[in-house]
Short mmCIF file of C-alpha atoms in Angstrom, two decimals:
data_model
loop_
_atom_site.label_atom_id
_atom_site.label_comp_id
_atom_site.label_asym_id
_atom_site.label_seq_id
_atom_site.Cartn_x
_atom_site.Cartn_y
_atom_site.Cartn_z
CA UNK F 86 82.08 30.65 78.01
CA UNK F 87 80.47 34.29 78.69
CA UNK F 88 77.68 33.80 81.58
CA UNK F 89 75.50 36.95 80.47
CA UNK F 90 74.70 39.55 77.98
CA UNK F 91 77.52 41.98 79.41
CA UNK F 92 80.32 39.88 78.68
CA UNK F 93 78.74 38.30 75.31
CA UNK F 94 78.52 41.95 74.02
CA UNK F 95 81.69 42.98 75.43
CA UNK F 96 83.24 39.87 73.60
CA UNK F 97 81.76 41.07 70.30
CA UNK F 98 82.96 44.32 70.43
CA UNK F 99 86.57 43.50 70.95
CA UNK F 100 86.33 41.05 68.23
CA UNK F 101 85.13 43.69 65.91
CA UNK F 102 87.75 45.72 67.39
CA UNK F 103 90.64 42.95 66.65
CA UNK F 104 89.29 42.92 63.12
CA UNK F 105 89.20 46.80 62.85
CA UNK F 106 92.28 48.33 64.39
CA UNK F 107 94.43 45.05 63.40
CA UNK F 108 97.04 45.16 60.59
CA UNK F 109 95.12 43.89 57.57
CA UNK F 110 92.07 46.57 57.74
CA UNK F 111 92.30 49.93 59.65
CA UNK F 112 96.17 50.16 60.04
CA UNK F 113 96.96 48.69 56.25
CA UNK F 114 93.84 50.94 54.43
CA UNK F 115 94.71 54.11 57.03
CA UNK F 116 98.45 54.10 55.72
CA UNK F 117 98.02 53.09 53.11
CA UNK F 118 95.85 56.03 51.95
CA UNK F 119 98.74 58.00 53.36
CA UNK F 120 100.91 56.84 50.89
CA UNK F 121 98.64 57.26 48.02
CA UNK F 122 98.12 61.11 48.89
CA UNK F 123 101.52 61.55 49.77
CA UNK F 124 102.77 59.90 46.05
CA UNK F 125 99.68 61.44 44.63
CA UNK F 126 100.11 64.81 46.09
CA UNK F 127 104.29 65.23 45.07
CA UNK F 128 105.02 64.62 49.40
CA UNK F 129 102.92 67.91 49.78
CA UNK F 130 104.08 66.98 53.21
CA UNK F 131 107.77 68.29 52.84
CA UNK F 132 107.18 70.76 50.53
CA UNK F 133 104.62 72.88 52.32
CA UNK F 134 105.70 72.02 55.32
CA UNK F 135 107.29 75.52 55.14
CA UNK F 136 104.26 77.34 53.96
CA UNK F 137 102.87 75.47 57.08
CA UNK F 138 105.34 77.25 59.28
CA UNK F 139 104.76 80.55 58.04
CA UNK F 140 100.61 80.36 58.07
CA UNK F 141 100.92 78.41 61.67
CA UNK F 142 103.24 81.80 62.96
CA UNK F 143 101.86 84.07 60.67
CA UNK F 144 98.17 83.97 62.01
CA UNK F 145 99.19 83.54 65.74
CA UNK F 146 97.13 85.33 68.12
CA UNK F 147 95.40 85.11 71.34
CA UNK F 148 93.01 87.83 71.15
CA UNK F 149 91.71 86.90 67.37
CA UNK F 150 88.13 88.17 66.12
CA UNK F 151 85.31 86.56 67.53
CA UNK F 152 83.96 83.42 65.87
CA UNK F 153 80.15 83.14 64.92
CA UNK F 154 77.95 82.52 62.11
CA UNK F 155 80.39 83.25 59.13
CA UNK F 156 82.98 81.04 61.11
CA UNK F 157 86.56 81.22 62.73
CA UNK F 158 90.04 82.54 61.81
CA UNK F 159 92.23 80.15 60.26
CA UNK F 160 94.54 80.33 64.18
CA UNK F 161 90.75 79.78 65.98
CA UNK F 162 90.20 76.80 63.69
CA UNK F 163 93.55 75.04 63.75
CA UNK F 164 93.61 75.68 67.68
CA UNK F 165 90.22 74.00 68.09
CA UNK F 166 91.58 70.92 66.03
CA UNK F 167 95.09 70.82 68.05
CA UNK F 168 92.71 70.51 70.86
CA UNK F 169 90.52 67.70 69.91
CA UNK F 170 93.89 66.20 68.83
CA UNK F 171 95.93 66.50 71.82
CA UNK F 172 94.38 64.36 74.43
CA UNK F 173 94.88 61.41 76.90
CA UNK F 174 96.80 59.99 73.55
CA UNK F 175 99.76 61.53 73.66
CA UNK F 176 99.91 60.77 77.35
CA UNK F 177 98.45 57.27 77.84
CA UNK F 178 98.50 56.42 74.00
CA UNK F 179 102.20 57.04 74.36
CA UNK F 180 103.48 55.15 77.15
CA UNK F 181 100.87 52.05 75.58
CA UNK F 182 102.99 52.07 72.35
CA UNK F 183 105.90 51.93 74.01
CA UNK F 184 104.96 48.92 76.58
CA UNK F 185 102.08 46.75 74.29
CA UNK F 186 104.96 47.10 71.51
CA UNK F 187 108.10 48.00 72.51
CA UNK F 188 110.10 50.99 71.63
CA UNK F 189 109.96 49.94 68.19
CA UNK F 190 106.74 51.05 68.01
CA UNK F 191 107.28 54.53 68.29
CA UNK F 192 109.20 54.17 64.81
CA UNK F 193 105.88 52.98 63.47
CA UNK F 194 103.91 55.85 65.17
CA UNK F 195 106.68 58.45 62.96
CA UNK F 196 105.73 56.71 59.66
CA UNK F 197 102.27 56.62 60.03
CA UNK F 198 102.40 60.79 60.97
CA UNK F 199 104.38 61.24 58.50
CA UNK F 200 101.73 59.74 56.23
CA UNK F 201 98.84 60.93 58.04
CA UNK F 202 99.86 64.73 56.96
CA UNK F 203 99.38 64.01 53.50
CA UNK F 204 95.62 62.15 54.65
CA UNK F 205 94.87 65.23 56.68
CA UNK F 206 95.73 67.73 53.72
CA UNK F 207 93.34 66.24 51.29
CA UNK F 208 90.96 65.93 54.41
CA UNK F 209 91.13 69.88 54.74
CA UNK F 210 90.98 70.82 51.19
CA UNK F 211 87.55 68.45 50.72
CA UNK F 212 85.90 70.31 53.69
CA UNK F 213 86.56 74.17 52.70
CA UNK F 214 85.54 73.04 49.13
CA UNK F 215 82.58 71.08 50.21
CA UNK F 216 81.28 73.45 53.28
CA UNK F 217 78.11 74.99 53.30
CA UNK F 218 76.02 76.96 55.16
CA UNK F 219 72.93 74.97 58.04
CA UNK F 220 69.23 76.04 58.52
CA UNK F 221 70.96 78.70 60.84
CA UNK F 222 73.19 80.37 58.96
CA UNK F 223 76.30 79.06 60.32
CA UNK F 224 78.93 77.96 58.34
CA UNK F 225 79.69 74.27 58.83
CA UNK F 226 81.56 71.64 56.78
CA UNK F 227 83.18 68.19 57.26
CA UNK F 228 82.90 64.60 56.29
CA UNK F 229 79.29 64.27 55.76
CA UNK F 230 79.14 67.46 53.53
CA UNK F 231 82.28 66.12 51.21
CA UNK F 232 80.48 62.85 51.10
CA UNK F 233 77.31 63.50 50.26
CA UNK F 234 77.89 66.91 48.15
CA UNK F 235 81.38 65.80 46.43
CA UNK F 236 80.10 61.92 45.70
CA UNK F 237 76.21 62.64 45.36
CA UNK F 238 73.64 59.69 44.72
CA UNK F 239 71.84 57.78 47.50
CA UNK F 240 74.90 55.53 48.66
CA UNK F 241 76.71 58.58 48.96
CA UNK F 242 73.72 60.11 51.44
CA UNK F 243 73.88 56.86 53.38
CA UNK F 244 77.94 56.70 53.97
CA UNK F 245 77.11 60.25 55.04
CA UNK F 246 74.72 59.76 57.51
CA UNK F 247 76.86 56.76 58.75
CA UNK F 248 79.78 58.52 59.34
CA UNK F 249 77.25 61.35 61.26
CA UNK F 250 75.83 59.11 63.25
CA UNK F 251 79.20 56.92 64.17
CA UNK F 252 81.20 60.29 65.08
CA UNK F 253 78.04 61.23 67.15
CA UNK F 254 78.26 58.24 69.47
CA UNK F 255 82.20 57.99 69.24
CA UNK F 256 83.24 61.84 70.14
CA UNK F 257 79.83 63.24 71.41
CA UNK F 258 78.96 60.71 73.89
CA UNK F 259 81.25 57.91 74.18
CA UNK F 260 84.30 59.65 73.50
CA UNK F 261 83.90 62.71 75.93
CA UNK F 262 82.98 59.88 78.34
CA UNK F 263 86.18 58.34 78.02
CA UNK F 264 88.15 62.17 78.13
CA UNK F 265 86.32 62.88 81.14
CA UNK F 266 87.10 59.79 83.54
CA UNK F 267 90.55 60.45 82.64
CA UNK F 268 90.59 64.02 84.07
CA UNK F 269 88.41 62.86 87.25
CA UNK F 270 90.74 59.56 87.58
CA UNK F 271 93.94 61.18 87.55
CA UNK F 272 92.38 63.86 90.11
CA UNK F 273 91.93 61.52 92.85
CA UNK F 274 95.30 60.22 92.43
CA UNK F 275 96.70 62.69 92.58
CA UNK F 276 94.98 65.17 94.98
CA UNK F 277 92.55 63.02 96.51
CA UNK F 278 89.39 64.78 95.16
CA UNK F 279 86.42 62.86 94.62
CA UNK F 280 85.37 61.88 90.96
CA UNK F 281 81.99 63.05 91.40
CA UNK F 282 82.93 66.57 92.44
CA UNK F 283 85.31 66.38 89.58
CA UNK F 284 83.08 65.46 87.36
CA UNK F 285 80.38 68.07 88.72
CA UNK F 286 82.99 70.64 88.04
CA UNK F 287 83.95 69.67 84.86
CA UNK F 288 80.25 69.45 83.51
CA UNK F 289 79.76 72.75 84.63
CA UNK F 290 82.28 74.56 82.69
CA UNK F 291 81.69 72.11 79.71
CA UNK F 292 78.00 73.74 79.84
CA UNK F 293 78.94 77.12 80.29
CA UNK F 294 81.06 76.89 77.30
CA UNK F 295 78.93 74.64 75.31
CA UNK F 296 76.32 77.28 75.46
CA UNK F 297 78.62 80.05 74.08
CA UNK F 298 78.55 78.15 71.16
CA UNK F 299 81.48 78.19 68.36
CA UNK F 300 82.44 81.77 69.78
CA UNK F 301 83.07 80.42 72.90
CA UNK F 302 84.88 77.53 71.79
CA UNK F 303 87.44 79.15 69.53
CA UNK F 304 88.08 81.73 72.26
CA UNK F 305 88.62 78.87 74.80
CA UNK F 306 90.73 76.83 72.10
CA UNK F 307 93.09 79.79 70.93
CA UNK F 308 93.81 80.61 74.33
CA UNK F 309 94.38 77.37 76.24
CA UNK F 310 95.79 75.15 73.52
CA UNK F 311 99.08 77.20 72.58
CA UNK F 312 99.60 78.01 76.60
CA UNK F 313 98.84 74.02 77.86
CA UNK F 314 101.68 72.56 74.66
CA UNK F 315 104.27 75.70 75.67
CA UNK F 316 103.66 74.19 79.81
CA UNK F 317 104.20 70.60 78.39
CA UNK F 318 107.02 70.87 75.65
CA UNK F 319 109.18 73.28 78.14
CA UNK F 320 109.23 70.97 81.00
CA UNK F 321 109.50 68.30 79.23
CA UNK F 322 112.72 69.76 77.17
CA UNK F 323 113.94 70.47 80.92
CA UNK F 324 113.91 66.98 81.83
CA UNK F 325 114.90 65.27 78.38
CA UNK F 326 117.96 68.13 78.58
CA UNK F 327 118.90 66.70 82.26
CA UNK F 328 119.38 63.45 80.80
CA UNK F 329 120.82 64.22 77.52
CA UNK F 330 123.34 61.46 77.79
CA UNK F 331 120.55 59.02 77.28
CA UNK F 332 118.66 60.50 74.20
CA UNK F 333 121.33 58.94 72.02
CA UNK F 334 120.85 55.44 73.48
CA UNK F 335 117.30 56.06 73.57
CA UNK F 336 116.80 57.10 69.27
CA UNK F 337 118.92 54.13 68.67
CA UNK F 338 116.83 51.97 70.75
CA UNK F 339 113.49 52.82 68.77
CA UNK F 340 115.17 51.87 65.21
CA UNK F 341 116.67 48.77 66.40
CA UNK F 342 113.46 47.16 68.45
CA UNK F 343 111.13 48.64 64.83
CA UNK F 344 113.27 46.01 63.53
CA UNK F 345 114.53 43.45 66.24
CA UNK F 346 112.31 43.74 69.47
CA UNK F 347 114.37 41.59 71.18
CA UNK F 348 116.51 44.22 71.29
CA UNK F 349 115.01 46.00 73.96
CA UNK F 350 115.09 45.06 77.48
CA UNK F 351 116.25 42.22 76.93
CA UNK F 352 112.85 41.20 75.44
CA UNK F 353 111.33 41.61 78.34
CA UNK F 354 107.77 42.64 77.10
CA UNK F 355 107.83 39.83 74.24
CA UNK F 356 106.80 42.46 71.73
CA UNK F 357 107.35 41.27 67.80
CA UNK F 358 107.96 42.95 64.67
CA UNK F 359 103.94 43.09 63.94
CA UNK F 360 103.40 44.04 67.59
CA UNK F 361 105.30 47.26 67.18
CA UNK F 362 103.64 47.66 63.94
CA UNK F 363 100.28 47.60 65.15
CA UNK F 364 100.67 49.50 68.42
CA UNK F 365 102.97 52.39 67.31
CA UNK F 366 100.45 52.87 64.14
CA UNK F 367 97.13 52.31 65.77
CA UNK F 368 98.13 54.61 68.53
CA UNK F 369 99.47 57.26 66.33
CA UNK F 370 96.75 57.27 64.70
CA UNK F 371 94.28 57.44 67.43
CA UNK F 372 96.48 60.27 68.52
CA UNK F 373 96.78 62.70 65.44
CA UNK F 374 93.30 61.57 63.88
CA UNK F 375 94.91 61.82 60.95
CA UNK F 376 92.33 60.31 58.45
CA UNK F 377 89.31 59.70 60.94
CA UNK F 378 87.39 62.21 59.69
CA UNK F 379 87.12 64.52 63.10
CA UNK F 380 89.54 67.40 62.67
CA UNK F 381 88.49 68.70 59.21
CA UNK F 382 84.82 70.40 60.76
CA UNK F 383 87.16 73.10 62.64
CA UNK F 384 89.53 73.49 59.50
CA UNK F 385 86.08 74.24 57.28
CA UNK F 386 84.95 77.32 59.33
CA UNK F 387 88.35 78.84 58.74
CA UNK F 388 87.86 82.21 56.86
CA UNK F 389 91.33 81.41 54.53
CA UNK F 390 91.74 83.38 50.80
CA UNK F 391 92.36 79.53 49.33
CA UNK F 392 91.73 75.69 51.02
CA UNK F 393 95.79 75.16 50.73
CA UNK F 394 95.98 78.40 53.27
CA UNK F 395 94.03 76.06 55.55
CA UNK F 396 95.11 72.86 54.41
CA UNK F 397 98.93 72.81 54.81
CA UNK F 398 97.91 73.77 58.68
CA UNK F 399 96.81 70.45 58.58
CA UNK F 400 100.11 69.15 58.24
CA UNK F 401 101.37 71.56 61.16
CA UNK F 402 98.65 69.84 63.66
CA UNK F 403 99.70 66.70 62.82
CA UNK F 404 103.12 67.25 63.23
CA UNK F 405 103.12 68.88 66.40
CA UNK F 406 100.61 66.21 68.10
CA UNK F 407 102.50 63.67 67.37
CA UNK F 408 106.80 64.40 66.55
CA UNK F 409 106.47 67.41 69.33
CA UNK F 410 104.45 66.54 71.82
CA UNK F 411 103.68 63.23 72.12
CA UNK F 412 107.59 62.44 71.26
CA UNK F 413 108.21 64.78 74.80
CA UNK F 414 106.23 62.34 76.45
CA UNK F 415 108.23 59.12 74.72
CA UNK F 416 111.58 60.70 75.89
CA UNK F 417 110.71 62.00 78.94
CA UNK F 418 109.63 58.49 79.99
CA UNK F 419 112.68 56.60 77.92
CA UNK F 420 115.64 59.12 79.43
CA UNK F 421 114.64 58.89 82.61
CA UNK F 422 115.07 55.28 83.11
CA UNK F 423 111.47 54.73 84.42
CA UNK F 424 110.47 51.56 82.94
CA UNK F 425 111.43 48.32 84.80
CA UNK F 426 110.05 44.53 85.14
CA UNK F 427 109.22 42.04 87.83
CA UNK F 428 108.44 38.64 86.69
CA UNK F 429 108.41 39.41 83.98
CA UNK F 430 105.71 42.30 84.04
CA UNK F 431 105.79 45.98 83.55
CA UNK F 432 105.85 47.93 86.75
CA UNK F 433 104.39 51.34 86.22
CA UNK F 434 102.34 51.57 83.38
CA UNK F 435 99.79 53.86 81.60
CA UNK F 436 99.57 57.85 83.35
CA UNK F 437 101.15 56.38 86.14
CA UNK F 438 104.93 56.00 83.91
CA UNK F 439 104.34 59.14 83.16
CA UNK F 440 103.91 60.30 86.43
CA UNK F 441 106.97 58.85 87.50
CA UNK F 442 109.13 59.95 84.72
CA UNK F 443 108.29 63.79 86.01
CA UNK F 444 108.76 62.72 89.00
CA UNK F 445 112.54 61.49 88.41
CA UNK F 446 114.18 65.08 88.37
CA UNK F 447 112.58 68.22 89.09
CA UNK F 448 109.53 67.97 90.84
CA UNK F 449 109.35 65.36 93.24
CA UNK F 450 106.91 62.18 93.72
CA UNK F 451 103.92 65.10 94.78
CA UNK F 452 104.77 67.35 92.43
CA UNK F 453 105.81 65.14 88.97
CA UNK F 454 102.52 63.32 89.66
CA UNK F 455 100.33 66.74 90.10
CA UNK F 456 101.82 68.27 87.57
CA UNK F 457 101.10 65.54 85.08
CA UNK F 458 97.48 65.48 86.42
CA UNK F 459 97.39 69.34 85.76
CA UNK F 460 98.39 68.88 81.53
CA UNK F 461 95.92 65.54 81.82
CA UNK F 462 93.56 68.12 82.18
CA UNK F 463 93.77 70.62 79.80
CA UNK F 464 94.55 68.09 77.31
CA UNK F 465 91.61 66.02 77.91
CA UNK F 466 88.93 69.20 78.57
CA UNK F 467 90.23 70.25 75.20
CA UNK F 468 89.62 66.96 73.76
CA UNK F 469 85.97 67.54 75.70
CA UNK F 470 85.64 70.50 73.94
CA UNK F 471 86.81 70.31 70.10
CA UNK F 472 84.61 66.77 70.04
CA UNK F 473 81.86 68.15 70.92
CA UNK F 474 81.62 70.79 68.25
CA UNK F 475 82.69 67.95 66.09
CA UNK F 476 79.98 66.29 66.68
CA UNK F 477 77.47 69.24 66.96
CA UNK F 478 78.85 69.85 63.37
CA UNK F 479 76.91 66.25 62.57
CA UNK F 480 73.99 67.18 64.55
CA UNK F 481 72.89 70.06 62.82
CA UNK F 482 74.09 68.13 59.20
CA UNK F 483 71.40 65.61 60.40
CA UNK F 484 69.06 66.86 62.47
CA UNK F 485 69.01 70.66 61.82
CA UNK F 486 69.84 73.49 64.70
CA UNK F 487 66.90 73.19 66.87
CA UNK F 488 68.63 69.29 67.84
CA UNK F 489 71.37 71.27 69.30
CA UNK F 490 70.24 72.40 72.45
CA UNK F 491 68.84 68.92 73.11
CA UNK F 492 72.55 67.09 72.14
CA UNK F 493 74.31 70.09 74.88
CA UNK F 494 72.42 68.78 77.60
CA UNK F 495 73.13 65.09 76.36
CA UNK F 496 76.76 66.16 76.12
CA UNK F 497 76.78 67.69 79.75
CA UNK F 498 75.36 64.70 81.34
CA UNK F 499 77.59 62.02 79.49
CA UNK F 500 80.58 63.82 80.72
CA UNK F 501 79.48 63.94 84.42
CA UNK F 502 78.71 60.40 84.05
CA UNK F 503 81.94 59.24 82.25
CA UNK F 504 83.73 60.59 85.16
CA UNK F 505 82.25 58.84 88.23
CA UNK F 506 83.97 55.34 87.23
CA UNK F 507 85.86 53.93 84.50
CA UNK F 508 84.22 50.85 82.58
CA UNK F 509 86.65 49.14 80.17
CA UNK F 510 83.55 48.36 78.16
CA UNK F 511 83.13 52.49 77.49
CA UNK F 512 86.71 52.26 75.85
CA UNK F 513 86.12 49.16 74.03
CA UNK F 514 82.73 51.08 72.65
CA UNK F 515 84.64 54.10 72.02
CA UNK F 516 87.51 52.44 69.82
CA UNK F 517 84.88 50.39 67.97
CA UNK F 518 83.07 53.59 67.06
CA UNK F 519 86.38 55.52 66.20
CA UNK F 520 87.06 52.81 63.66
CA UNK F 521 83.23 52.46 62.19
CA UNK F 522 83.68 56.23 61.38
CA UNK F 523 87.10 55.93 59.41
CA UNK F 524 85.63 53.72 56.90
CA UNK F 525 83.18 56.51 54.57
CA UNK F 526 85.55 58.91 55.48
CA UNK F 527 88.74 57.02 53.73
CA UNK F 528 86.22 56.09 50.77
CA UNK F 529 85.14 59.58 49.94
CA UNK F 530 88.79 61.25 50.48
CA UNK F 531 90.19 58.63 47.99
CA UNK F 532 87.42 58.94 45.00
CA UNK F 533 87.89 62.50 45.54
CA UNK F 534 91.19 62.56 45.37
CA UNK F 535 91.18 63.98 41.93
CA UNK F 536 89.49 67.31 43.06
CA UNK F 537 92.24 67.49 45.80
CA UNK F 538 94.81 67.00 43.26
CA UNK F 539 93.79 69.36 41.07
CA UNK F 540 92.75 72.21 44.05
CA UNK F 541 96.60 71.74 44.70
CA UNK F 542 97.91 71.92 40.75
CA UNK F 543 95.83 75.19 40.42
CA UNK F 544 97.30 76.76 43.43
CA UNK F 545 101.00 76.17 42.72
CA UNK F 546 100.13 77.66 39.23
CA UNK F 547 98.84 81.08 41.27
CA UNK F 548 95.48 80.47 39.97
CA UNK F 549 92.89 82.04 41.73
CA UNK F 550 90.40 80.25 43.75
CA UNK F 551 86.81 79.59 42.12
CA UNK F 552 84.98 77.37 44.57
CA UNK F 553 82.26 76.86 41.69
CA UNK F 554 85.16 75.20 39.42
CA UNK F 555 85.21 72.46 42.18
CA UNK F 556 81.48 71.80 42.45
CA UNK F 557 80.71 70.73 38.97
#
């Protein structure tokens, strides 16, 4: 029986969390919404998946024109959501799959990207059709605007300011909280620096960027998110490519334990069929956002000709957090022959697999573990960062532009804080939040879904884009 209020409200949030991220609400409506837009949309998924390519290359540049009131390039905007999507998840989130459900899982976490470009496409399209300018003059767009523009009424106004408020808490405060003691934790490990000069650090630069506003956080996205997944996905081809006589064993280990855990390790980490399910999708999900709701804001200040410009980008992001990066990190850690039991436990687990899985070839115990700190982060500062403007996004839709400065300082001091200790309850909050916000979004994407068809029809027939066609 819980003794006090702590652990009686830490008890309700992970049973609203079971309920949430289990298989019969979150992971069953998440895919299947990805399987409605994928049917819906002709697998717009494979078939501008080349288009992707060529506006992902096409647009590539370090140096682009500076972001302000009128927005970002279309590079600056899918940049800033590659950075809010690459995180602790595809390091942590990764290595949790593959442990909590087996290898199997990561088949699960391939389906549900595979849906989750077809979510984030209609996502995309919604928010460039639905954006709109704040009391500023900036252009902003997201959720809240597709919601409560696209469905109109009262209701719709009230699922809007839900979602604002929920992605608030989960990426502004609680969120960045989370990003933060992951940076300062796997600095002390690693280097032996304390977490409070870590986190001091860290909330400086957050500040001094934060205060630059979007200009300064497309400029920091464009530049350090291409250079921190080139650093990643080259070492981590190094290391895969040392052990290439394993990667067969290894692909034919994650189809047979999707189907047959006891297939793997001799069933060492009791995973079942549902187990994989749940883990490889929940994670995948928590990894590519795919369908949350978060990433759209940065893909509505793109300055794109026509939404699919932006929108098949969408599918890009998704693609490369999860079957490019985060994959690096599942065969990194399954070639190099890192995970191992006693008593029937896992030995290394979380960052610390990782760790050891650079560690097993060219760099060394020091250097495999400092390097992995090093990519922990830049992932997780850009995490910091492309939340935040998510969340400022929300701020000004509810709250107008004078909240800002007020939710900066907020920011600054929830990220110093976040990184003194880690409280499980923080993550517990932080999931539970992450799933309260997918619920309007899903709603709104799927009535919709019509307008998204249609945006998509038109621009296969070369029609020209009218955004006043899509507002009646």
């Amino acid at each position: 029986m819980p003794t006090n209020f702590a652990e009686i409200l830490n008890n309700c949030v992970e049973s609203v969390n079971s309920f949430l991220w289990g298989p019969y609400f979150l992971i069953a409506l998440l895919c299947g919404t990805g399987l409605f837009f994928t049917i819906r949309l002709g697998f717009v998924q494979i078939f501008k998946f080349k288009m992707g390519l060529g506006e992902l290359f096409g647009n590539f540049s370090l140096h682009g024109e500076a972001a302000g009131k009128a927005g970002m390039s279309s590079f600056q905007a899918v940049a800033t959501a590659i950075a809010a999507q690459v995180g602790t998840g595809n390091l942590v989130g990764a290595t949790t799959a593959l442990i909590m459900g087996g290898p199997g899982a990561i088949f699960w976490m391939w389906c549900a990207a595979f849906l989750g470009m077809a979510t984030n496409f209609a996502e995309i399209c919604l928010a460039q059709i639905y954006r709109t300018k704040d009391d500023s003059g900036h252009t902003i767009g997201g959720p809240a605007f597709y919601i409560s523009r696209g469905l109109k009424g009262k209701w719709a106004k009230f699922l809007a300011g839900f979602f604002a408020i929920a992605i608030i808490i989960a990426l502004g405060f609680i969120g960045n909280m989370v990003q933060a003691n992951s940076i300062s934790d796997g600095f002390s490990g690693a280097f032996g620096i304390p977490q409070w000069l870590t986190g001091a650090f860290l909330a400086l630069i957050c500040a001094l960027i934060f205060i630059g506003g979007i200009k300064a956080i497309a400029r920091v996205a464009e530049k350090i998110v291409p250079l921190m997944a080139l650093l990643y996905i080259v070492v981590g081809v190094v290391i895969i490519a040392l052990n290439f006589h394993q990667i067969p064993e290894a692909i034919s280990l994650i189809f047979k334990a999707a189907f047959d855990p006891s297939a793997a390790w001799g069933g060492a980490t009791g995973a079942s069929i549902a187990a994989a399910m749940r883990y490889g999708i929940a994670r995948g999900l928590f990894s590519n956002e795919a369908g949350m709701g978060s990433t759209p804001h940065a893909h509505a200040a793109a300055n794109v000709k026509h939404p699919v410009d932006q929108a098949v980008l969408g599918i890009m992001s998704v693609f490369i957090d999860t079957f490019v990066i985060l994959n690096i990190t599942v065969f990194v850690v399954l070639t190099a022959n890192v995970i191992s039991f006693e008593n029937g436990k896992v030995v290394f687990t979380g960052i610390t697999l990782v760790q050891e899985a650079f560690s097993s070839h060219i760099f060394g115990k020091t250097g495999g573990y400092s390097f992995v700190a090093i990519c922990l982060f830049f992932f997780a500062f850009t995490t910091i960062i492309g939340w935040y403007y998510f969340a400022e996004i929300n701020v000004r839709y509810l709250f107008g532009a004078k909240a800002v400065k007020i939710f900066k300082i907020l920011v600054v001091v929830f990220v110093f804080l976040g990184s003194l200790q880690k409280v499980d309850f923080v993550w517990s909050l932080a999931d539970m939040f992450n799933g309260l916000m997918v619920v309007p979004n899903l709603i709104a994407i799927i009535l919709l879904s019509p307008v998204v068809a249609k945006l998509l029809k038109d621009h296969d027939a070369g029609k020209e884009y009218d955004v006043k066609e899509y507002l009646k």
